[in-house]
Amino acid sequence: MKGTNGRRAGLSIVAVTLLTGVAGCSSGGFEGSGGDGESSSSSSSSSQAGGTHVSPIAALRTAEKSTDGADSAKVESTTTMGSLMAMTADGSLGWGEGLTGTLTITYTGGTMADTMRQLGATSMEARYLPDAYYARMGDVFAEQAGGKHWIKYPYEALETLGGGSGAYLRDQMENSTPNQSVKLLLASGDVRRVGEETVRGAHTTHYSGTVEVADLATRNSSLSDSQLADLKKQLEQAGVTTETVDIWVDDENLLVKKVERGQAANGAYSQTAYYSDYGTPVDTEVPPAADTADFSELLQQQGAGPTS
């Protein structure tokens, strides 16, 4: 029936839009670098621990190693992306053996919130597994998708999206761990120590930098050539030219807060994220196959799927 085909086409559009929104949760752009009971008490070009001065680069290298080795953490984030969306995410992520975890994502504004309201809910459950990302929709969506509540986004399938955006989205879904923000700040080439601050009761050191994408490959950033090339590719695919990164590292050299903000092809974006309870258990199950619709199948129903 024509009406059914129209609804199915609409569902595939929703699937793509949701994917873009969730990728924004892990990409960049966090608004604000103060508030939340934080107070700055000092500022210097180098950090100080136990009376010993440590350069910002050396301190961030240690933070990257410690955060990467922690394997998992609880996450809270707030993201805005132009008029597309405002959203929050809350849950746990693990990165010891590929990305795993579960987040509750709530759309609080923008066209994404309007879309979700039309589907009967503004919140959804997101599950990350090493080979795919899953989003659980509401009953209204299921009624229009053959009774299936989950959308599956295999990372391999994301490569088929045109214009390089698929590769970028795949990178963002697979690289949403907190140590990625430390790498991005190292890539800025102008890392500076802002000061010592309190974040949610924890003593931290605040570092800041600005990434100029055009100059990324030529800066002395202390990252390898391949790491710089990968970061530059991801940012260029998103239409990002400049991004400001702020991170707060606690006394155990773990990232506890990050703020990223900048301008992308679809407008200004910002995101603030908090990380806690490093090492928390993360046990993510694959949703039932009988209750899951594949992202590629939804695209093909619209006639926008990959061609062989």
CSV table of C-alpha atoms in Angstrom, one decimal:
chain,number,residue,atom,x,y,z
A,1,MET,CA,0.0,0.0,0.0
A,2,LYS,CA,1.1,3.5,-0.7
A,3,GLY,CA,0.6,4.6,2.9
A,4,THR,CA,2.6,1.8,4.2
A,5,ASN,CA,5.5,2.5,1.8
A,6,GLY,CA,5.4,6.1,2.9
A,7,ARG,CA,5.7,5.2,6.5
A,8,ARG,CA,8.6,2.8,5.8
A,9,ALA,CA,10.4,5.5,3.9
A,10,GLY,CA,9.9,7.8,6.8
A,11,LEU,CA,11.3,5.2,9.2
A,12,SER,CA,14.5,4.9,7.1
A,13,ILE,CA,14.9,8.7,7.3
A,14,VAL,CA,14.4,8.4,11.1
A,15,ALA,CA,17.1,5.7,11.2
A,16,VAL,CA,19.7,7.9,9.6
A,17,THR,CA,18.8,10.9,11.7
A,18,LEU,CA,19.0,9.0,14.9
A,19,LEU,CA,22.4,7.7,13.9
A,20,THR,CA,23.7,11.2,13.3
A,21,GLY,CA,22.3,12.3,16.6
A,22,VAL,CA,24.0,9.5,18.6
A,23,ALA,CA,27.3,10.0,16.8
A,24,GLY,CA,27.1,13.6,18.0
A,25,CYS,CA,27.1,12.2,21.5
A,26,SER,CA,30.6,10.9,20.9
A,27,SER,CA,32.1,13.3,18.5
A,28,GLY,CA,32.8,16.8,19.8
A,29,GLY,CA,31.5,20.0,21.0
A,30,PHE,CA,30.6,20.6,24.6
A,31,GLU,CA,29.3,23.8,25.8
A,32,GLY,CA,30.7,25.7,28.7
A,33,SER,CA,33.7,25.2,30.8
A,34,GLY,CA,32.6,26.4,34.2
A,35,GLY,CA,29.7,26.1,36.6
A,36,ASP,CA,28.7,22.9,38.3
A,37,GLY,CA,30.3,24.1,41.5
A,38,GLU,CA,33.7,24.3,40.0
A,39,SER,CA,36.2,26.9,41.1
A,40,SER,CA,39.6,27.8,39.7
A,41,SER,CA,42.4,28.4,42.2
A,42,SER,CA,45.6,28.7,40.1
A,43,SER,CA,46.9,29.1,36.5
A,44,SER,CA,50.3,28.2,35.1
A,45,SER,CA,52.1,27.1,32.0
A,46,SER,CA,53.0,23.8,33.7
A,47,SER,CA,51.2,21.5,36.1
A,48,GLN,CA,52.5,20.8,39.6
A,49,ALA,CA,52.2,17.6,41.6
A,50,GLY,CA,54.0,17.1,44.9
A,51,GLY,CA,56.1,20.2,44.2
A,52,THR,CA,57.4,18.8,40.9
A,53,HIS,CA,56.6,20.8,37.7
A,54,VAL,CA,55.3,18.6,34.9
A,55,SER,CA,54.7,20.0,31.4
A,56,PRO,CA,51.2,19.9,30.1
A,57,ILE,CA,52.2,17.5,27.3
A,58,ALA,CA,53.8,15.0,29.7
A,59,ALA,CA,50.8,15.3,32.0
A,60,LEU,CA,48.4,14.6,29.2
A,61,ARG,CA,50.4,11.6,28.0
A,62,THR,CA,50.1,10.1,31.5
A,63,ALA,CA,46.4,10.9,31.5
A,64,GLU,CA,45.8,9.3,28.1
A,65,LYS,CA,47.6,6.1,29.3
A,66,SER,CA,45.8,5.9,32.6
A,67,THR,CA,42.4,6.6,31.1
A,68,ASP,CA,42.9,4.1,28.3
A,69,GLY,CA,44.0,1.4,30.7
A,70,ALA,CA,41.0,1.9,33.0
A,71,ASP,CA,38.8,0.0,30.4
A,72,SER,CA,35.4,1.4,31.5
A,73,ALA,CA,33.6,4.3,33.1
A,74,LYS,CA,30.2,5.8,33.9
A,75,VAL,CA,29.3,8.6,31.5
A,76,GLU,CA,27.0,11.6,31.6
A,77,SER,CA,26.9,14.1,28.7
A,78,THR,CA,24.9,17.0,27.3
A,79,THR,CA,25.1,17.8,23.6
A,80,THR,CA,23.8,20.5,21.4
A,81,MET,CA,24.1,20.5,17.6
A,82,GLY,CA,22.7,23.6,15.9
A,83,SER,CA,18.9,23.3,15.4
A,84,LEU,CA,19.2,19.6,14.9
A,85,MET,CA,19.2,18.5,18.5
A,86,ALA,CA,19.8,19.0,22.2
A,87,MET,CA,20.3,15.7,24.1
A,88,THR,CA,21.6,14.1,27.2
A,89,ALA,CA,23.2,10.7,27.6
A,90,ASP,CA,23.7,8.7,30.8
A,91,GLY,CA,25.1,5.2,31.3
A,92,SER,CA,28.4,3.2,31.1
A,93,LEU,CA,30.9,2.5,28.4
A,94,GLY,CA,33.7,0.0,28.2
A,95,TRP,CA,36.7,0.0,25.7
A,96,GLY,CA,38.9,-2.8,26.9
A,97,GLU,CA,38.1,-5.1,23.9
A,98,GLY,CA,36.2,-2.9,21.5
A,99,LEU,CA,33.5,-0.5,22.4
A,100,THR,CA,30.7,-1.8,24.6
A,101,GLY,CA,28.1,-0.2,26.9
A,102,THR,CA,24.6,1.1,27.4
A,103,LEU,CA,23.4,4.7,27.4
A,104,THR,CA,20.0,6.2,27.9
A,105,ILE,CA,19.6,9.0,25.4
A,106,THR,CA,17.0,11.8,25.8
A,107,TYR,CA,16.3,14.4,23.2
A,108,THR,CA,15.4,17.7,24.9
A,109,GLY,CA,15.2,20.0,21.9
A,110,GLY,CA,15.6,20.6,18.2
A,111,THR,CA,14.2,18.7,15.2
A,112,MET,CA,15.4,15.4,16.7
A,113,ALA,CA,13.1,15.9,19.8
A,114,ASP,CA,10.2,16.6,17.4
A,115,THR,CA,10.9,13.4,15.5
A,116,MET,CA,11.1,11.3,18.6
A,117,ARG,CA,7.8,12.8,19.9
A,118,GLN,CA,6.2,11.7,16.7
A,119,LEU,CA,7.4,8.2,17.4
A,120,GLY,CA,5.9,8.3,20.9
A,121,ALA,CA,8.9,8.9,23.1
A,122,THR,CA,11.8,11.3,23.5
A,123,SER,CA,14.1,8.8,25.1
A,124,MET,CA,15.7,5.6,23.8
A,125,GLU,CA,18.2,3.0,25.0
A,126,ALA,CA,21.5,2.8,23.0
A,127,ARG,CA,23.7,-0.3,23.2
A,128,TYR,CA,27.2,-0.4,21.9
A,129,LEU,CA,28.9,-3.7,20.9
A,130,PRO,CA,32.2,-4.2,19.1
A,131,ASP,CA,30.6,-4.8,15.7
A,132,ALA,CA,27.4,-2.7,15.8
A,133,TYR,CA,25.4,0.0,17.6
A,134,TYR,CA,21.7,-0.7,18.6
A,135,ALA,CA,18.9,1.9,19.3
A,136,ARG,CA,15.7,0.9,21.0
A,137,MET,CA,12.7,2.8,19.8
A,138,GLY,CA,9.1,3.1,21.2
A,139,ASP,CA,6.0,1.2,20.4
A,140,VAL,CA,4.9,3.7,17.7
A,141,PHE,CA,8.0,2.9,15.7
A,142,ALA,CA,7.6,-0.8,16.2
A,143,GLU,CA,4.1,-0.6,14.8
A,144,GLN,CA,5.5,0.8,11.6
A,145,ALA,CA,8.5,-1.5,11.5
A,146,GLY,CA,7.0,-4.9,11.5
A,147,GLY,CA,6.7,-5.0,15.3
A,148,LYS,CA,10.5,-4.5,15.8
A,149,HIS,CA,11.7,-2.1,18.5
A,150,TRP,CA,15.4,-2.1,17.8
A,151,ILE,CA,17.5,-0.6,15.0
A,152,LYS,CA,20.9,-2.2,14.3
A,153,TYR,CA,23.7,-0.2,12.8
A,154,PRO,CA,26.5,-2.5,11.8
A,155,TYR,CA,29.8,-0.5,11.7
A,156,GLU,CA,30.7,-2.1,8.4
A,157,ALA,CA,27.4,-1.0,6.8
A,158,LEU,CA,28.1,2.7,7.8
A,159,GLU,CA,30.9,2.7,5.2
A,160,THR,CA,28.2,2.7,2.5
A,161,LEU,CA,26.9,6.1,3.4
A,162,GLY,CA,27.9,8.6,0.7
A,163,GLY,CA,30.3,11.6,0.8
A,164,GLY,CA,32.6,10.1,3.5
A,165,SER,CA,30.0,10.7,6.2
A,166,GLY,CA,29.6,7.0,6.7
A,167,ALA,CA,33.3,6.5,7.5
A,168,TYR,CA,33.1,9.5,9.8
A,169,LEU,CA,30.1,8.2,11.7
A,170,ARG,CA,31.7,4.8,12.0
A,171,ASP,CA,34.8,6.4,13.4
A,172,GLN,CA,32.8,8.4,15.9
A,173,MET,CA,30.8,5.4,17.1
A,174,GLU,CA,34.0,3.3,17.6
A,175,ASN,CA,36.1,6.1,19.2
A,176,SER,CA,33.8,7.5,21.8
A,177,THR,CA,36.0,6.7,24.8
A,178,PRO,CA,37.3,9.4,27.1
A,179,ASN,CA,40.9,9.0,26.1
A,180,GLN,CA,40.0,10.2,22.6
A,181,SER,CA,39.5,13.7,24.0
A,182,VAL,CA,43.0,13.6,25.5
A,183,LYS,CA,44.4,12.6,22.1
A,184,LEU,CA,42.5,15.5,20.4
A,185,LEU,CA,43.9,18.0,22.9
A,186,LEU,CA,47.4,16.6,22.4
A,187,ALA,CA,46.9,17.2,18.7
A,188,SER,CA,46.1,20.9,19.2
A,189,GLY,CA,49.8,21.8,19.5
A,190,ASP,CA,49.0,24.6,21.9
A,191,VAL,CA,48.1,22.7,25.1
A,192,ARG,CA,48.1,25.0,28.2
A,193,ARG,CA,47.4,24.4,31.8
A,194,VAL,CA,44.5,26.6,32.9
A,195,GLY,CA,44.6,25.9,36.7
A,196,GLU,CA,43.5,23.6,39.5
A,197,GLU,CA,39.8,23.3,39.9
A,198,THR,CA,37.2,21.2,41.8
A,199,VAL,CA,34.9,19.1,39.7
A,200,ARG,CA,32.0,17.4,41.6
A,201,GLY,CA,34.1,17.4,44.7
A,202,ALA,CA,37.3,16.1,43.1
A,203,HIS,CA,40.5,18.0,42.8
A,204,THR,CA,41.5,18.3,39.1
A,205,THR,CA,43.9,20.1,36.8
A,206,HIS,CA,42.3,21.9,33.9
A,207,TYR,CA,43.9,21.8,30.4
A,208,SER,CA,42.8,23.6,27.3
A,209,GLY,CA,43.7,23.9,23.6
A,210,THR,CA,42.4,24.7,20.2
A,211,VAL,CA,42.6,22.4,17.2
A,212,GLU,CA,43.1,24.1,13.8
A,213,VAL,CA,42.2,21.3,11.4
A,214,ALA,CA,44.1,22.8,8.5
A,215,ASP,CA,47.3,22.9,10.5
A,216,LEU,CA,46.8,19.6,12.3
A,217,ALA,CA,49.3,17.5,10.3
A,218,THR,CA,52.1,20.1,10.6
A,219,ARG,CA,51.9,20.8,14.3
A,220,ASN,CA,54.3,19.4,16.9
A,221,SER,CA,51.5,17.6,18.8
A,222,SER,CA,53.3,14.6,20.3
A,223,LEU,CA,51.1,12.3,18.3
A,224,SER,CA,52.2,9.9,15.6
A,225,ASP,CA,51.8,10.9,12.0
A,226,SER,CA,49.1,8.2,11.6
A,227,GLN,CA,47.2,9.4,14.7
A,228,LEU,CA,47.3,13.0,13.3
A,229,ALA,CA,46.1,11.9,9.9
A,230,ASP,CA,43.2,9.9,11.4
A,231,LEU,CA,42.1,12.9,13.5
A,232,LYS,CA,42.3,15.3,10.6
A,233,LYS,CA,40.3,13.0,8.4
A,234,GLN,CA,37.5,12.6,11.0
A,235,LEU,CA,37.3,16.4,11.6
A,236,GLU,CA,37.3,17.3,7.9
A,237,GLN,CA,34.6,14.7,7.1
A,238,ALA,CA,32.4,16.4,9.8
A,239,GLY,CA,33.1,19.9,8.2
A,240,VAL,CA,35.0,21.0,11.4
A,241,THR,CA,37.6,23.7,10.9
A,242,THR,CA,38.3,24.7,14.4
A,243,GLU,CA,37.5,23.0,17.7
A,244,THR,CA,38.2,24.1,21.3
A,245,VAL,CA,38.9,21.3,23.8
A,246,ASP,CA,39.0,21.5,27.6
A,247,ILE,CA,39.6,18.6,29.9
A,248,TRP,CA,39.9,18.1,33.6
A,249,VAL,CA,42.2,15.4,35.0
A,250,ASP,CA,42.0,14.2,38.6
A,251,ASP,CA,44.9,13.3,40.9
A,252,GLU,CA,44.8,9.7,39.6
A,253,ASN,CA,45.5,11.0,36.1
A,254,LEU,CA,42.0,10.1,34.9
A,255,LEU,CA,39.8,12.3,32.8
A,256,VAL,CA,36.7,13.4,34.8
A,257,LYS,CA,35.3,16.1,32.6
A,258,LYS,CA,35.7,17.2,29.0
A,259,VAL,CA,34.2,20.2,27.1
A,260,GLU,CA,34.4,20.4,23.3
A,261,ARG,CA,32.9,23.1,21.1
A,262,GLY,CA,33.2,24.3,17.6
A,263,GLN,CA,31.7,24.8,14.2
A,264,ALA,CA,30.8,22.0,11.8
A,265,ALA,CA,29.1,21.8,8.4
A,266,ASN,CA,25.6,21.7,10.0
A,267,GLY,CA,26.2,24.5,12.5
A,268,ALA,CA,27.7,25.2,15.9
A,269,TYR,CA,28.0,22.2,18.3
A,270,SER,CA,28.9,21.8,21.9
A,271,GLN,CA,29.1,19.0,24.4
A,272,THR,CA,30.0,18.5,28.0
A,273,ALA,CA,30.7,15.1,29.4
A,274,TYR,CA,31.6,13.7,32.9
A,275,TYR,CA,33.3,10.4,33.6
A,276,SER,CA,33.3,8.6,36.9
A,277,ASP,CA,33.6,5.1,38.5
A,278,TYR,CA,36.4,4.0,36.2
A,279,GLY,CA,36.6,0.2,36.1
A,280,THR,CA,32.8,-0.2,36.5
A,281,PRO,CA,31.5,-3.5,35.2
A,282,VAL,CA,30.0,-3.2,31.7
A,283,ASP,CA,27.8,-6.1,30.5
A,284,THR,CA,26.0,-5.4,27.3
A,285,GLU,CA,23.7,-7.9,25.6
A,286,VAL,CA,22.8,-8.1,21.9
A,287,PRO,CA,19.0,-7.3,21.5
A,288,PRO,CA,16.8,-10.2,20.4
A,289,ALA,CA,17.1,-10.7,16.6
A,290,ALA,CA,13.4,-11.1,16.3
A,291,ASP,CA,12.9,-7.6,17.7
A,292,THR,CA,15.6,-6.0,15.6
A,293,ALA,CA,15.4,-4.2,12.2
A,294,ASP,CA,18.7,-3.7,10.3
A,295,PHE,CA,19.6,-0.1,9.4
A,296,SER,CA,20.6,-1.2,5.9
A,297,GLU,CA,17.2,-2.9,5.4
A,298,LEU,CA,15.4,0.3,6.3
A,299,LEU,CA,17.5,2.2,3.8
A,300,GLN,CA,16.7,-0.3,1.1
A,301,GLN,CA,13.0,0.0,1.8
A,302,GLN,CA,13.4,3.6,0.9
A,303,GLY,CA,15.4,2.8,-2.2
A,304,ALA,CA,18.5,4.4,-0.7
A,305,GLY,CA,20.4,1.3,0.2
A,306,PRO,CA,23.8,0.4,-1.1
A,307,THR,CA,24.0,-0.8,-4.7
A,308,SER,CA,26.2,-3.7,-5.8
